[in-house]
């Protein structure tokens, strides 16, 4: 029925088991309801960080559970929000003296399920705050109240807040920092081929060989526009321009995330990274940190997103702070 | 103890969800992902099964836990919040009207706190707001049901500002919101039990399956 | 012309620049001829490790240059061997007192170009040995002298030899260890969709929705057989059986590598990992170490390979030894 | 100083690679990836350009470096090894025959060391082995060329055991190996220069473009 290599029944469950088996020293698996917790979080943490969302965007979020990032993550079915009970139980399992901060990508289902979990946690006397990640510039002008979608900036928020939480920051301060990081982050994505539909098989939407979906979402929502595909350097130039226009002051430099949407090769992603870096150089925008890889995909979609975060004092240190999770790269030479 | 039999209300609602299933599915196919009919029916069937197993429990409280803990989608947990609040309110009073009114009021508040929808956004809220107003006034139970149903029907003229339907915009206009329609049926069931002879219409006529032309959108 | 997001001219060059820019603290870029060297290799190394091969299999090999793995890598054009001069200059740049060990995947072009580089190095007085990686079981019975292709085991060889080289092992010992690891390693790959052709665009070969290419290569060579696609657990069962049949004694356990071929999601790879682990459990084969991810792909092919290495005393320690490269995960909690 | 003008041999070879380009390309399309004609012609053109620039250099040594350092594919560097060894040998002797014989011998050895092909594997080696035997015997230069050409022609009956062609198996049988054919042309050029009047045939007749039927494979 489809070309994804997934078991016929309970694909997410099987996969999560294989994930926990592969990373047993970093994460612990909890079943019914399904969630993962960090085995060895930083002892100084006073506020727990919990996230979650639909599956198919892996390694987000479970891949970032561990030392220096999330305390727990709740994976939903493919492209569907986790159930509120998953979020509730995950939060109960990891809550600390200052409570729990929920990191939520801006989709209705996620907002509602995290919201209900928060209601229940508060009823239990657990303090809860939420950071809503809404970085996708392509959904900026929707005439609706749904607002911008949450995409690549989720990773930036999880890393920076993770490091901050490890210093013992309280719930309010963390929530404020999270809001600030979100406000300073914008993303844009393009696709040359839709992801494989996990239910029907085949491409979730179809594009001709010479077409490009500009401003695509991470669930196969079609983009803001279907355009004739320009050369790669024209695409990256336009995306860089729009991102910088959408961002507040970048005087202290930016963090650059070049993210694959699933079926995009490192060869392509590093080429995109080079071209975007050249664009930023032309505009004299300093790049304080860079990350290139497939971190927030839309199953196996062929395409990429660019996220820029306008840096504020202290954020770079948090971004570079030590981390041990299944998926966040730790590539710096040991000192 | 209140006098309107909660258990009968919930079981009547469950039957209604079977009758309306195809219409609700079709409506969610137009504006969403087509699973609302399943979500509602499954939640109510599970509730009935739980009631059959645990005799004497508060039906609305049981429905609340089942929807909150076992039903997915956007609507499942929201309906769970509504039932939980109704259950809590009914447990604390002997006055049916006061219990349902308080329950719907705090259920609506929880739904809005969590879902952040305003009236007119084409959601559950558009059935609950008129139902609450009618409960707070001196309408009959049948009047409350009619208020909920006409609130739901009125969503046909609106564009979604919340939920999945907000991405399809214009295309859904002309058909009512599935969630609002489904929630209105709770008040339909309540009226059927409280005022069996009031002449309130049948599900088939109140919630027609949209025509194919509509469905093609 | 095609759906790969690559610059119209010099795609590999642009990408390698973007790579070096992203990992400047770990790798140094050399141009004309093109190769990368480690900035901070282990001081105890007495033999340099050099590899290389066609591009499109990234992160192999450049992603494994750094502390604890390769001293240098030479990337060829897409799916084409690097030129002998790249290998020669890379080897000259990193050669140590004991000389240079070449890690070569078994393809004619690579053998010849590394071979010529070795001739030239020897003429210069540099000692050279070669480890030829030929693990692909699907090419076992070819009636030719080309032998088994080299695929996923290259990563295993690079990691184990890297750790061994860091202990100051000599050229002969390293070459022997490399040969042993290769002899103890077998791989098999399947694909549900071919990679995008980098020259023509479109799928490099076509499969129907319900077909599976069994025993596929990493350049879009068609597999040993095109079969009707069985359920995933049947595929993993058959692959596990064939791999164990093709391996020497596994009494000391195995190292399990589940590798994506490019367009395969973590969700799928971890599901495969779970199913293969269950198969191994059934047969009472102990898994000493596991790695799941996209390490040796065929551009954006949708599929996966499984590599098993029958462990020998000491190999596990080498596999788990500290490493800092752009792409090898270091996910274990710090001690 | 040897008496056969190396420079003229290499330039004659370069012309031959132009004449034979389409045939060599077609042959490599049948058994490989179709770039052999380009690789050979480009390498020789670059050599000629280098010779034009640096007067007086040893033509075979220059060809050796150009092929080794600038030509891709499997054949480029192998042909580079051959030229380098010939250049080295010719530089060390005044005897043409001894120089070419030693050079081809050590070039063949290097090619086999690096490429690991045996005679009969359908590679360059199948042109070089008979050429070397003829050089070592008392054949004329023309006899050497004929030996190389017929060695190359005989590959048409063999299945490749080495290189890319080994993956297509049967399909290439019936046409000679492009690499062996291309290398035989070196000896053709040598004979043309050493024995201009020997009556050795022209390229067009010795290396015909395979017919379309063949090319379809
Ligand atoms: N923010 C919201 N607040 C209240 N109700 C909402 C909201 N968003 C969507 N809904 C309701 O949910 C209904 C859809 O429910 P369901 O099909 O279960 O959700 P999903 O979109 O997750 O499949 C909509 O018809 C609407 O009435
Ligand atoms: N192992 C080998 N030893 C010697 N010659 C070889 C070997 N493998 C291939 N060849 C020669 O190389 C020729 C093809 O050269 P070319 O087209 O440049 O290589 P590629 O296959 O890399 O495109 C073949 O026709 C054959 O004569
Ligand atoms: Mg729905
Ligand atoms: Mg749904
Ligand atoms: Mg070729
Ligand atoms: Mg070639």
JSON list of N, CA and C in Angstrom, two decimals, chain A residues 8 29 67 72 192:
[
{"chain": "A", "resi": 8, "resn": "UNK", "atom": "N", "xyz": [2.67, -3.05, 9.67]},
{"chain": "A", "resi": 8, "resn": "UNK", "atom": "CA", "xyz": [1.27, -2.84, 9.30]},
{"chain": "A", "resi": 8, "resn": "UNK", "atom": "C", "xyz": [0.44, -2.37, 10.48]},
{"chain": "A", "resi": 29, "resn": "UNK", "atom": "N", "xyz": [11.47, 4.15, 28.41]},
{"chain": "A", "resi": 29, "resn": "UNK", "atom": "CA", "xyz": [10.17, 4.09, 27.73]},
{"chain": "A", "resi": 29, "resn": "UNK", "atom": "C", "xyz": [9.07, 3.81, 28.73]},
{"chain": "A", "resi": 67, "resn": "UNK", "atom": "N", "xyz": [20.19, 14.34, 28.69]},
{"chain": "A", "resi": 67, "resn": "UNK", "atom": "CA", "xyz": [20.92, 15.36, 29.44]},
{"chain": "A", "resi": 67, "resn": "UNK", "atom": "C", "xyz": [21.02, 16.65, 28.64]},
{"chain": "A", "resi": 72, "resn": "UNK", "atom": "N", "xyz": [11.13, 14.92, 29.16]},
{"chain": "A", "resi": 72, "resn": "UNK", "atom": "CA", "xyz": [10.19, 13.91, 28.65]},
{"chain": "A", "resi": 72, "resn": "UNK", "atom": "C", "xyz": [9.61, 14.36, 27.32]},
{"chain": "A", "resi": 192, "resn": "UNK", "atom": "N", "xyz": [10.38, 19.82, -3.04]},
{"chain": "A", "resi": 192, "resn": "UNK", "atom": "CA", "xyz": [10.37, 19.42, -4.45]},
{"chain": "A", "resi": 192, "resn": "UNK", "atom": "C", "xyz": [9.56, 18.16, -4.66]}
]
